[in-house]
XYZ file of C-alpha atoms in Angstrom:
773
model
C 57.440 1.062 -6.741
C 58.577 0.160 -9.993
C 60.390 -3.199 -11.338
C 64.149 -2.159 -11.973
C 64.443 -5.364 -14.214
C 64.639 -5.145 -17.806
C 61.489 -6.273 -19.580
C 61.928 -9.812 -20.944
C 61.370 -10.233 -24.712
C 58.210 -12.503 -24.128
C 56.392 -10.159 -21.883
C 53.493 -8.475 -23.021
C 53.981 -4.741 -23.540
C 52.345 -2.498 -20.675
C 52.570 -5.068 -17.556
C 56.215 -5.046 -17.816
C 57.090 -1.955 -15.616
C 54.301 -2.931 -13.132
C 55.226 -4.573 -10.047
C 54.925 -8.518 -10.107
C 53.711 -8.371 -13.570
C 53.718 -12.129 -14.077
C 51.290 -12.853 -11.097
C 48.659 -10.193 -11.939
C 48.537 -11.493 -15.423
C 48.282 -15.116 -14.235
C 45.602 -13.592 -11.658
C 42.189 -15.693 -12.475
C 40.136 -12.311 -11.833
C 39.705 -9.614 -14.699
C 42.414 -6.830 -14.187
C 42.839 -3.852 -16.454
C 45.582 -1.424 -16.682
C 44.557 1.919 -17.854
C 46.533 4.845 -18.347
C 45.091 8.842 -17.929
C 44.724 9.027 -21.987
C 42.078 6.052 -21.256
C 44.013 3.085 -23.201
C 43.463 -0.029 -21.411
C 46.048 -3.314 -21.298
C 43.978 -6.259 -20.538
C 45.309 -9.419 -18.223
C 43.685 -13.038 -20.030
C 40.779 -12.899 -17.139
C 39.331 -9.358 -18.590
C 40.268 -10.661 -22.360
C 37.313 -13.365 -21.689
C 35.304 -11.331 -19.449
C 34.745 -8.165 -21.293
C 35.702 -9.441 -25.282
C 34.625 -12.740 -24.855
C 38.695 -13.923 -25.518
C 39.140 -12.136 -28.678
C 41.742 -9.477 -28.517
C 41.139 -6.014 -29.500
C 43.058 -5.051 -33.062
C 44.275 -2.154 -31.951
C 45.571 -3.591 -28.727
C 45.105 -0.889 -26.662
C 41.132 -0.287 -26.501
C 39.572 2.850 -24.768
C 38.479 1.214 -21.207
C 34.509 2.725 -21.502
C 34.034 0.924 -24.814
C 34.374 -2.223 -23.233
C 31.648 -1.454 -21.089
C 28.042 -0.840 -21.078
C 27.360 2.800 -20.952
C 25.998 2.665 -17.364
C 28.502 0.502 -15.973
C 31.211 3.041 -17.666
C 29.477 5.988 -15.961
C 29.918 4.300 -12.882
C 33.109 3.302 -13.316
C 34.249 6.814 -14.441
C 34.531 8.351 -10.569
C 36.727 5.653 -8.962
C 38.935 5.685 -11.690
C 39.659 9.243 -11.863
C 40.283 8.836 -7.572
C 42.924 5.714 -8.624
C 44.765 8.014 -11.127
C 44.795 10.980 -8.857
C 46.743 8.209 -6.310
C 43.558 7.128 -3.963
C 41.889 3.861 -4.050
C 38.267 3.548 -4.545
C 35.200 1.041 -5.434
C 31.766 0.889 -6.823
C 29.649 -2.034 -7.395
C 28.337 -2.619 -11.228
C 26.378 -4.873 -13.782
C 28.902 -5.579 -16.617
C 26.390 -6.445 -18.570
C 21.941 -7.143 -18.635
C 21.156 -10.050 -16.392
C 24.519 -10.689 -15.292
C 25.246 -10.689 -11.040
C 26.893 -7.394 -9.548
C 30.512 -7.229 -9.928
C 32.685 -5.492 -7.609
C 35.171 -3.173 -8.761
C 38.527 -2.067 -7.076
C 40.240 0.860 -8.851
C 43.856 1.545 -7.294
C 46.672 3.347 -8.323
C 49.942 2.049 -10.050
C 53.064 3.123 -10.852
C 53.879 5.617 -13.563
C 54.031 4.162 -17.337
C 57.484 4.238 -18.928
C 57.055 8.097 -20.040
C 56.023 8.561 -16.063
C 52.058 9.250 -17.273
C 49.246 8.209 -14.313
C 48.255 4.845 -14.282
C 45.329 2.871 -12.200
C 44.713 -0.664 -12.337
C 40.612 -2.212 -12.138
C 39.951 -5.072 -10.646
C 37.040 -6.922 -11.150
C 35.549 -9.582 -9.126
C 31.947 -10.876 -9.887
C 29.440 -11.593 -7.059
C 29.594 -15.401 -6.794
C 27.258 -17.540 -8.692
C 25.868 -18.858 -5.274
C 24.169 -15.553 -5.158
C 21.922 -16.977 -7.894
C 21.541 -19.915 -6.109
C 20.168 -17.740 -3.223
C 17.918 -15.975 -4.934
C 16.238 -19.009 -6.286
C 16.161 -20.529 -3.085
C 14.541 -17.617 -1.408
C 11.984 -17.573 -4.036
C 11.282 -21.167 -3.085
C 10.793 -19.769 0.292
C 8.366 -16.850 -0.869
C 10.668 -14.444 0.364
C 11.990 -10.989 -1.840
C 15.889 -10.670 -2.050
C 16.751 -7.083 -3.349
C 20.650 -6.047 -3.916
C 21.234 -2.587 -3.542
C 24.240 -0.640 -3.966
C 26.239 1.999 -1.628
C 23.122 4.645 -2.775
C 20.304 2.019 -1.857
C 19.323 1.607 -5.579
C 18.709 -1.440 -6.550
C 20.871 -3.533 -8.771
C 19.090 -6.861 -8.683
C 16.217 -8.662 -7.614
C 14.840 -11.862 -7.295
C 10.918 -12.933 -8.762
C 9.392 -13.140 -5.503
C 10.339 -9.438 -4.968
C 8.299 -8.555 -7.878
C 5.454 -10.383 -7.191
C 5.352 -9.013 -3.623
C 6.296 -5.278 -4.385
C 3.979 -5.677 -7.403
C 6.462 -3.922 -9.964
C 8.394 -5.378 -12.834
C 12.075 -5.771 -12.429
C 12.347 -3.067 -15.149
C 10.198 -0.653 -12.995
C 12.315 -1.756 -9.617
C 15.645 -1.209 -11.277
C 17.361 2.138 -9.970
C 14.872 2.635 -7.038
C 16.238 3.789 -4.059
C 15.172 3.504 -0.017
C 14.396 7.271 -0.269
C 11.906 7.011 -3.053
C 8.808 8.435 -1.554
C 6.064 6.069 -4.128
C 7.005 3.149 -1.437
C 4.843 5.221 0.946
C 6.333 3.024 3.754
C 4.264 3.391 7.028
C 4.922 1.776 10.628
C 2.359 -0.919 11.906
C 0.654 2.741 13.835
C 0.252 4.189 10.286
C 2.958 6.769 10.957
C 5.044 7.409 7.938
C 8.438 5.651 7.779
C 10.858 7.871 6.516
C 13.004 6.575 4.041
C 16.635 7.042 6.251
C 15.248 5.111 8.724
C 14.715 2.066 6.028
C 16.659 -1.211 7.391
C 19.006 -1.013 4.147
C 20.099 2.860 5.033
C 20.745 1.618 8.853
C 22.378 -1.388 7.844
C 24.663 0.684 5.526
C 25.215 3.397 7.907
C 26.221 1.075 10.667
C 27.544 -2.036 9.135
C 25.694 -3.982 11.456
C 22.479 -6.681 10.478
C 18.907 -4.796 10.661
C 16.424 -7.814 11.447
C 12.996 -8.379 11.197
C 11.466 -4.640 10.827
C 7.765 -4.133 10.009
C 6.845 -2.182 7.230
C 3.785 -1.450 5.336
C 4.010 -0.569 1.699
C 1.834 1.004 -1.139
C 1.325 -2.120 -4.066
C 0.227 -0.155 -7.048
C -0.175 -2.881 -9.315
C -3.193 -4.329 -7.135
C -3.809 -0.509 -5.288
C -3.674 -1.965 -1.869
C -1.153 -2.192 1.001
C 1.288 -5.258 1.973
C 2.645 -5.721 5.689
C 6.555 -6.837 5.352
C 9.089 -7.936 7.727
C 12.034 -6.736 6.489
C 16.045 -7.952 7.064
C 19.183 -5.904 5.888
C 22.308 -7.829 5.548
C 25.389 -5.353 4.931
C 28.162 -6.620 2.866
C 31.535 -5.178 3.696
C 34.226 -6.381 1.131
C 37.676 -7.451 2.761
C 40.449 -4.571 3.785
C 37.423 -2.203 3.454
C 35.498 -0.335 6.487
C 32.279 0.533 5.482
C 29.616 -1.721 3.882
C 29.710 -1.501 -0.358
C 26.095 -3.423 -0.737
C 23.669 -4.332 1.135
C 21.163 -7.233 0.556
C 17.358 -6.771 1.890
C 15.132 -9.472 2.494
C 11.658 -9.337 2.838
C 8.675 -11.329 3.748
C 4.975 -10.766 3.310
C 3.027 -11.058 6.459
C -0.072 -9.323 5.040
C -2.343 -12.271 6.313
C -0.714 -12.465 9.834
C -1.248 -9.052 10.169
C -4.628 -9.087 8.825
C -5.355 -12.102 11.575
C -3.590 -10.719 14.351
C -5.940 -7.884 14.006
C -9.013 -10.349 13.848
C -7.884 -11.987 16.988
C -6.954 -8.413 18.541
C -11.276 -7.370 18.199
C -11.956 -11.011 19.598
C -9.706 -10.387 22.321
C -11.460 -6.793 23.103
C -14.560 -8.742 22.834
C -13.381 -11.294 25.377
C -12.159 -8.592 27.679
C -15.554 -6.256 27.273
C -17.036 -9.956 28.422
C -15.023 -10.225 31.383
C -15.637 -6.485 32.334
C -19.158 -7.144 32.366
C -18.931 -9.335 35.076
C -18.098 -8.264 39.046
C -14.420 -8.865 38.642
C -11.509 -6.822 38.400
C -9.533 -7.483 35.431
C -5.764 -6.282 35.166
C -2.662 -6.910 33.313
C 1.069 -6.835 34.143
C 4.325 -6.953 31.865
C 5.986 -10.263 31.741
C 8.515 -9.812 34.689
C 5.305 -8.874 37.250
C 5.904 -4.790 36.708
C 2.289 -3.501 37.133
C 1.947 -0.168 35.002
C -1.213 1.893 34.030
C -3.743 2.055 32.405
C -5.457 -0.108 34.636
C -9.191 1.366 34.600
C -10.841 -1.561 36.715
C -8.252 -1.359 39.632
C -8.856 2.232 39.406
C -12.735 2.129 39.461
C -12.849 -0.470 42.498
C -9.454 1.164 44.620
C -9.625 4.658 43.486
C -5.941 4.647 43.452
C -4.423 7.080 41.014
C -1.938 5.969 38.428
C 1.126 7.508 40.252
C -0.161 5.696 43.132
C -0.593 2.242 42.213
C 2.400 1.973 39.418
C 4.668 -0.610 39.974
C 4.619 -1.662 43.904
C 2.279 0.882 44.634
C -0.761 -1.282 44.439
C 0.312 -3.132 47.480
C -1.003 0.005 49.663
C -4.481 -1.116 48.632
C -3.825 -4.545 50.190
C -4.647 -4.781 54.014
C -1.626 -4.590 55.587
C -1.816 -7.859 57.495
C -1.798 -9.512 53.936
C 0.596 -7.610 51.992
C 3.749 -9.810 52.897
C 1.979 -13.199 51.990
C 0.474 -11.113 48.580
C 4.130 -9.940 48.106
C 5.802 -13.466 48.371
C 3.082 -15.431 46.257
C 3.575 -12.900 43.193
C 7.529 -12.742 43.293
C 6.561 -16.705 43.163
C 4.895 -16.701 40.222
C 6.754 -14.311 38.261
C 10.200 -16.557 39.115
C 8.615 -19.649 38.404
C 6.094 -18.643 35.546
C 3.259 -20.447 37.734
C -0.382 -18.856 38.078
C -0.492 -17.047 40.725
C -3.259 -17.628 43.224
C -3.647 -15.344 46.735
C -6.669 -14.141 48.748
C -6.219 -10.805 50.811
C -7.995 -8.085 51.584
C -8.281 -5.149 49.511
C -9.390 -1.886 50.210
C -12.461 -0.583 48.144
C -12.703 3.575 47.011
C -14.856 4.018 50.326
C -12.515 2.307 52.794
C -14.143 -0.773 53.433
C -11.603 -3.883 53.167
C -13.348 -6.609 50.803
C -12.447 -9.858 50.999
C -10.780 -10.819 47.093
C -9.343 -13.704 45.404
C -6.346 -12.830 43.064
C -5.551 -15.330 39.931
C -3.256 -14.346 37.527
C -1.933 -16.485 34.433
C 0.849 -15.915 32.129
C 0.487 -15.564 28.394
C 2.895 -17.279 26.550
C 3.873 -16.685 23.089
C 5.336 -18.857 19.854
C 8.591 -18.725 21.230
C 7.725 -19.621 24.908
C 8.294 -16.718 26.309
C 6.035 -14.428 28.640
C 4.051 -11.971 26.826
C 2.216 -10.545 29.797
C 0.349 -11.539 32.750
C -3.246 -11.563 32.761
C -5.146 -11.590 36.256
C -8.465 -10.889 37.914
C -9.909 -10.034 41.517
C -13.116 -11.705 42.563
C -15.243 -10.107 45.237
C -15.263 -13.271 47.831
C -17.545 -11.736 49.987
C -20.752 -13.935 49.286
C -17.887 -16.996 49.028
C -16.776 -16.322 52.400
C -20.433 -16.563 54.183
C -20.911 -19.763 52.847
C -17.587 -21.340 54.081
C -17.647 -19.951 57.440
C -20.778 -22.692 57.391
C -18.614 -24.912 56.216
C -15.223 -24.354 58.075
C -16.491 -25.926 61.032
C -16.821 -29.326 59.408
C -13.856 -29.345 57.407
C -12.206 -26.345 56.561
C -9.191 -28.246 54.538
C -11.661 -29.949 52.434
C -13.763 -27.112 51.484
C -11.060 -25.029 50.828
C -10.000 -27.488 48.320
C -13.239 -27.961 46.887
C -14.027 -24.420 46.858
C -11.442 -23.778 44.509
C -12.079 -26.581 42.013
C -15.833 -25.845 42.135
C -14.884 -22.044 41.412
C -12.253 -22.823 38.759
C -14.546 -24.880 36.264
C -17.291 -22.083 37.197
C -15.415 -19.751 36.071
C -14.139 -21.558 32.630
C -17.841 -22.500 32.064
C -18.955 -19.147 32.531
C -16.456 -17.383 30.107
C -16.762 -20.377 27.581
C -20.780 -19.781 27.864
C -20.470 -15.979 27.699
C -17.915 -15.939 24.712
C -20.293 -18.576 23.182
C -23.759 -16.955 23.246
C -22.913 -12.895 23.098
C -20.851 -14.062 19.660
C -23.060 -12.417 16.714
C -21.430 -15.051 14.563
C -22.196 -18.641 14.142
C -19.626 -21.056 15.820
C -19.109 -24.460 16.002
C -16.132 -26.884 16.522
C -15.240 -30.610 14.728
C -13.628 -33.171 15.670
C -11.170 -34.863 12.855
C -14.271 -37.038 11.578
C -15.858 -33.835 10.589
C -18.474 -34.398 13.508
C -19.907 -31.783 15.395
C -18.807 -31.487 18.757
C -19.979 -27.791 19.935
C -22.480 -25.143 18.540
C -23.173 -21.510 19.829
C -26.897 -20.445 19.649
C -26.254 -17.884 17.199
C -25.458 -20.745 14.307
C -28.255 -23.051 15.581
C -30.448 -19.689 14.514
C -28.701 -19.192 11.394
C -29.133 -22.646 10.001
C -32.476 -23.740 11.697
C -31.567 -26.388 14.144
C -31.317 -26.893 17.716
C -27.891 -26.827 19.595
C -28.749 -30.254 20.361
C -29.467 -31.530 16.914
C -26.126 -30.072 15.662
C -23.982 -31.841 17.987
C -23.004 -35.375 17.294
C -23.908 -34.575 13.368
C -21.533 -34.986 10.489
C -21.149 -31.533 9.784
C -20.970 -31.435 5.945
C -23.851 -33.484 5.512
C -26.000 -31.644 7.439
C -25.213 -27.998 6.368
C -22.723 -28.076 3.701
C -23.701 -30.833 0.717
C -24.380 -28.941 -2.017
C -23.438 -25.896 -3.896
C -25.882 -22.791 -4.443
C -27.173 -23.863 -7.755
C -27.833 -27.307 -6.293
C -24.339 -29.238 -7.445
C -23.536 -31.767 -5.253
C -20.468 -30.417 -2.990
C -17.839 -33.388 -2.549
C -16.444 -33.770 0.539
C -13.001 -33.698 -0.704
C -13.502 -29.993 -2.100
C -14.898 -28.750 1.446
C -12.660 -26.170 2.492
C -13.431 -27.204 6.070
C -12.625 -30.806 5.369
C -9.480 -29.621 3.913
C -8.501 -27.749 6.963
C -8.943 -30.947 9.138
C -6.348 -32.954 6.669
C -4.001 -30.479 6.361
C -3.850 -27.731 9.208
C -4.294 -24.769 7.501
C -6.032 -22.196 8.062
C -8.800 -20.917 5.057
C -11.189 -18.010 4.695
C -14.122 -18.480 2.469
C -16.063 -15.080 1.141
C -18.688 -16.535 -0.658
C -20.350 -19.767 0.125
C -23.575 -21.396 1.311
C -24.912 -23.401 3.968
C -28.194 -25.378 3.757
C -31.184 -24.390 6.261
C -33.251 -26.991 8.174
C -36.118 -25.767 6.085
C -34.017 -26.423 2.776
C -32.880 -23.231 1.545
C -29.707 -22.087 0.897
C -28.132 -19.426 3.462
C -25.058 -17.231 2.001
C -22.055 -17.571 4.432
C -18.650 -16.364 5.022
C -16.567 -18.269 6.824
C -13.091 -18.693 8.673
C -12.047 -22.320 9.134
C -9.276 -22.477 12.033
C -7.719 -26.061 13.545
C -7.499 -26.900 16.695
C -4.134 -28.881 18.064
C -3.598 -31.432 20.603
C -0.822 -31.133 23.160
C 1.324 -33.011 20.869
C 0.857 -30.292 18.333
C -1.115 -32.482 16.195
C -4.825 -31.627 14.046
C -7.394 -32.330 16.544
C -9.875 -30.595 15.037
C -11.535 -27.415 14.003
C -13.505 -24.201 14.750
C -15.616 -22.750 12.554
C -16.674 -19.157 12.526
C -19.923 -18.206 10.187
C -21.310 -14.958 9.080
C -24.948 -14.845 7.417
C -24.036 -12.604 4.162
C -27.778 -12.564 2.893
C -28.132 -8.636 3.947
C -24.699 -8.092 2.530
C -25.378 -9.449 -0.679
C -28.736 -7.889 -0.701
C -26.966 -4.659 -0.434
C -24.572 -5.365 -2.773
C -27.209 -6.127 -5.390
C -28.915 -2.831 -4.702
C -25.846 -1.069 -5.126
C -25.414 -2.829 -8.388
C -29.098 -1.885 -9.499
C -28.105 1.780 -8.593
C -25.073 1.611 -10.340
C -26.996 0.634 -13.832
C -29.747 3.293 -13.173
C -27.286 5.977 -12.867
C -25.500 4.497 -16.134
C -29.245 4.370 -18.014
C -29.779 7.852 -16.483
C -26.345 9.560 -17.400
C -26.680 7.856 -21.279
C -30.107 9.339 -21.030
C -28.853 12.671 -20.205
C -25.638 12.384 -22.574
C -29.026 11.616 -25.357
C -31.210 14.566 -24.376
C -28.246 17.044 -24.283
C -27.088 16.085 -28.065
C -30.550 16.047 -29.367
C -31.522 19.247 -27.445
C -28.496 21.048 -29.075
C -28.799 19.501 -31.873
C -32.892 20.707 -32.608
C -31.842 23.954 -31.039
C -29.819 24.962 -33.952
C -32.471 24.926 -36.338
C -34.404 27.917 -35.093
C -31.427 29.762 -33.968
C -30.152 29.739 -37.522
C -33.748 31.240 -38.475
C -33.400 33.907 -35.857
C -29.727 34.714 -36.830
C -30.683 34.954 -40.437
C -33.768 37.305 -39.887
C -31.678 39.527 -37.389
C -29.064 39.803 -40.764
C -31.714 40.386 -43.070
C -32.913 43.345 -40.460
C -29.611 44.389 -40.036
C -28.719 44.852 -43.814
C -32.028 46.761 -44.695
C -33.193 48.763 -41.923
C -29.669 49.612 -40.081
C -29.183 53.387 -40.130
C -32.709 53.921 -41.056
C -34.117 53.577 -37.306
C -32.846 55.457 -34.658
C -29.836 54.512 -32.865
C -31.237 52.873 -29.700
C -33.119 50.216 -32.913
C -29.531 49.958 -34.756
C -28.039 49.256 -30.753
C -31.081 46.646 -30.291
C -30.169 44.895 -33.691
C -26.563 44.710 -32.350
C -27.573 43.069 -29.264
C -29.554 40.357 -30.857
C -26.596 39.564 -32.937
C -24.249 39.171 -30.212
C -27.355 36.568 -28.573
C -27.366 34.795 -31.376
C -23.596 34.407 -31.837
C -22.968 33.562 -28.070
C -26.295 30.949 -28.350
C -24.629 29.597 -31.512
C -21.241 29.077 -29.910
C -23.230 27.706 -26.372
C -25.033 25.026 -28.706
C -21.717 24.126 -30.406
C -19.748 23.698 -26.677
C -23.101 21.615 -25.575
C -23.116 19.208 -28.546
C -19.319 18.754 -28.520
C -19.741 18.143 -24.637
C -22.582 15.438 -25.387
C -20.341 13.655 -28.552
C -17.160 12.963 -26.000
C -17.487 9.451 -25.879
C -20.133 8.602 -28.316
C -17.978 7.899 -31.297
C -17.073 3.920 -31.191
C -14.178 4.763 -32.516
C -11.394 2.116 -31.304
C -8.408 3.415 -29.262
C -5.421 3.457 -30.921
C -1.536 4.022 -30.090
C -1.170 8.088 -30.254
C 2.163 9.748 -29.920
C 1.998 12.922 -27.593
C 5.121 14.728 -29.699
C 2.776 14.673 -32.791
C -0.166 15.352 -31.124
C 1.644 18.666 -29.625
C 2.775 19.703 -33.422
C -1.028 19.429 -34.248
C -1.809 21.440 -31.307
C 0.577 23.820 -32.092
C -0.878 24.368 -35.370
C -4.143 25.038 -33.932
C -2.891 27.660 -31.726
C -0.529 29.234 -34.137
C -2.415 32.798 -34.699
C -2.735 33.347 -31.065
C 1.003 32.412 -30.469
C 1.704 34.899 -33.498
C -1.199 37.587 -31.918
C 0.203 37.474 -28.246
C 4.216 36.969 -28.629
C 3.462 33.420 -26.753
C 5.626 30.424 -26.657
C 5.064 26.407 -26.442
C 7.553 24.449 -25.389
C 7.125 20.320 -24.782
C 8.998 17.403 -24.400
C 6.697 14.685 -24.541
C 8.052 11.546 -25.763
C 5.784 9.024 -24.954
C 2.554 7.591 -26.679
C -0.910 6.590 -25.095
C -3.649 5.122 -25.892
C -6.216 6.988 -26.780
C -8.599 8.729 -29.658
C -6.673 11.017 -31.481
C -9.409 13.545 -32.278
C -10.269 13.788 -28.661
C -6.850 14.086 -27.533
C -5.899 16.633 -29.990
C -8.966 18.542 -28.759
C -8.096 17.890 -25.035
C -4.438 19.817 -25.566
C -5.871 22.156 -27.615
C -7.935 23.246 -25.164
C -5.741 23.263 -22.392
C -2.860 25.170 -24.072
C -5.360 27.956 -25.584
C -6.244 28.345 -21.626
C -2.908 29.064 -21.121
C -2.332 31.644 -23.758
C -5.509 33.506 -22.988
C -5.584 33.763 -19.545
C -1.665 35.413 -19.124
C -0.840 38.048 -17.187
C -0.521 42.070 -18.467
C 3.004 42.132 -17.618
C 4.710 39.084 -19.497
C 4.122 37.306 -22.112
C 2.727 33.994 -22.248
C 4.391 30.763 -22.082
C 3.048 27.289 -21.886
C 5.354 24.220 -21.257
C 4.239 20.887 -21.505
C 5.832 17.431 -20.005
C 5.022 13.957 -19.924
C 6.481 10.860 -17.567
C 5.577 7.300 -17.131
C 3.883 6.559 -13.866
C 3.236 2.870 -14.134
C 0.503 1.859 -16.158
C -0.133 5.525 -16.949
C 1.489 8.543 -18.636
C 1.458 11.240 -16.596
C 1.080 14.697 -18.439
C 1.433 18.413 -17.104
C 0.461 21.494 -18.958
C 1.851 25.002 -17.141
C 1.639 28.490 -17.771
C 2.620 31.439 -16.341
C -0.981 33.075 -16.661
C -2.938 34.859 -13.994
C -3.479 31.704 -11.666
C -6.589 30.108 -10.137
C -7.261 30.743 -6.351
C -8.008 27.291 -4.431
C -11.426 27.644 -3.681
C -12.054 27.222 -7.461
C -9.558 24.268 -8.373
C -12.750 21.917 -8.497
C -15.026 23.988 -9.667
C -13.162 24.958 -12.984
C -14.185 21.664 -14.253
C -17.883 22.094 -13.921
C -19.885 22.516 -16.963
C -20.852 26.427 -17.747
C -18.322 27.651 -14.987
C -16.536 30.860 -15.603
C -14.312 32.919 -13.156
C -14.008 36.097 -15.288
C -16.513 38.173 -17.184
C -17.314 37.634 -20.775
C -15.681 41.430 -21.757
C -12.439 40.154 -19.745
C -12.048 36.915 -21.213
C -13.906 35.314 -23.961
C -15.421 31.861 -23.468
C -18.915 29.768 -22.378
C -16.768 27.956 -19.413
C -17.164 24.497 -21.200
C -13.717 24.189 -22.425
C -12.475 22.375 -19.326
C -15.810 20.532 -18.444
C -15.107 18.673 -22.371
C -11.283 18.091 -21.139
C -12.234 16.614 -17.990
C -15.047 14.457 -19.906
C -12.190 13.269 -22.794
C -9.703 12.146 -19.556
C -12.448 10.309 -17.935
C -13.915 8.313 -20.860
C -9.871 7.570 -21.510
C -9.852 5.969 -17.952
C -7.741 9.084 -16.562
C -8.327 11.341 -14.334
C -7.129 15.695 -14.517
C -6.543 18.105 -11.427
C -5.268 21.160 -11.175
C -2.614 22.722 -9.140
C -2.418 26.542 -8.911
C -1.200 29.992 -7.079
C -3.026 33.132 -7.852
C -0.454 35.557 -10.069
C 2.252 32.631 -10.634
C 0.146 30.493 -13.082
C -1.703 27.215 -13.203
C -0.526 23.516 -13.932
C -3.272 21.069 -15.399
C -2.032 17.330 -14.307
C -3.741 14.589 -16.444
C -3.276 10.702 -16.670
C -3.822 8.806 -19.597
C -3.509 5.200 -20.333
C -0.057 4.355 -21.822
C -0.055 2.689 -24.854
C 1.551 -1.291 -25.395
C 4.662 -1.521 -26.703
C 4.437 -2.668 -30.662
C 5.076 -6.077 -31.311
């Protein structure tokens, strides 16, 4: 609806025909009125936000000139929709480093001449976002603000640290990017369309604490994250416009849980080695497979003992009491204890004592029930002899004795069977217990270790003999702050006075009030590991020395072979000049064979020398422009291009760090191969492209030639390897071996993708050149 009043002389031009023009001009949010020809009128807030408060000289600037090219490109679609009569929105960044701005494009009333008009309303994300990002940084939480297409618009410093990528590398990446290599905790792939940010944008609901593993290229390792996605839906809009993804690095916790699972498995193995049946149940008491101990003893199948089917193995007279005790335990969350007769697989009923305790998680909820069935046959015989004296007293004494025996037996088995040394400390650092493995490792008896200050006894000096102050000791620090610590390289001192290389984990213990009461230290003797590492280093040094000797031999041998070869070639040439045509045709043919052999031998020696020279020059690496290299390579293959009617195209705008002469030889060899091994039915064509891949430049050299079968994709890089007869394609089989050596000398790698009859693509990576200062 248009304003029917005449514009007043004081009204700014361009807004007088719009409803509530005075209010729109007074709005604190930036507002632009844009006509179909691209002319823009700005309210004062827009003047301040987009031009720094300086009015444009023309009065009606082109709207796109007010924004960065990226922001203008993002706004072009919504603006066209508004000019067509539809409201649309977009999220943009007005200038580098600024917060995200939500832009609403809405249709406006036609201008005085009837032209279509649109209003652009800019609403910047409140500055609290920056405060929130800083707050999240302080908590060590990564935050990424993503647009509707899940492309990253803004990240905090913790996100770059956790993901191992810079802010520039993260900008523009979306959740579908395969370079995340996202996986579930079970190792299965994590499709991008199931990413929490995708789900939150699709459903409009918050997605919380999703575990996800991602690959971090900077350190070449995997990190485990807990990801929460918070969608943001602007007022008056039905679908989210942005999503804020918050993630915490829980890698250390996952690794610790893996260690705990390993300890739990060892514990279960110890229990299962006894005469007891070990079983577990769901938090609600449901008894579900697999239960291998139960199956082995009762002979019941999974289908027969699932849920309440296990009661069928209990004596009919004991089922009601057993059910009552189990239901009471699951309702009250108290330990389950009952005695009943259990049918063995051979049909015999055996008196058993069933015990179960709830396993409580950090949130105070039951995670599962762990229980045992113990054969009470022998106990029954002993009890029967005492029942006549005092049945009630005996039952209580027996229960207490059995509890103590179980605890003692499990503790003893666990400590004795453990291969690692284990000892406990109180808050003073005094050893309260130690297992035999710890005593053997350090040369003391268990009795000598218990009651002695652990640091003064076994941890008093560094490996080089320097004194180890108590306040620097990681074990003592855990007693002070309650933090778990893992130390990979340290020494403890043997009773005989020599150092024992160790790795250890120190874990705090707590009393009922949650206060640190001591620590448990698990120690592993790393003598054999360090000996193996030293042997491995020696082997590597020997291999490197052997490789150097072989390269030197190849260089010297090939160099020395040239002198007798020149002599043979010279005398062969003299024979040809003097006697060709004077002997019979067979003699002329023999002379031709000798010349051909000399030429091929000279080519082989030259290639071998070239192979041996790679990496021998100590020329420093320098910044090398790929485009300039390819221009030089084009000149090197110019004759081949003109002779075969081939074409060479490239788009390689990057610079790499390397030796220009070697890199020119590398590209010339690959391009020459693409032109040489061409199909008969089409002219050869070679295309070279480069793209940035982290700290490397990924270069591809693609041809349309005869291709290479998959079984030869690795073999072609070996020295003297040929796939075709010399009469068909000339060469000595050294070109690709030299290419591989050049690439590996620069710290990169080279590989091949090819399909016979469809051409080949050689991939290689070279270190990116640093940006010039």
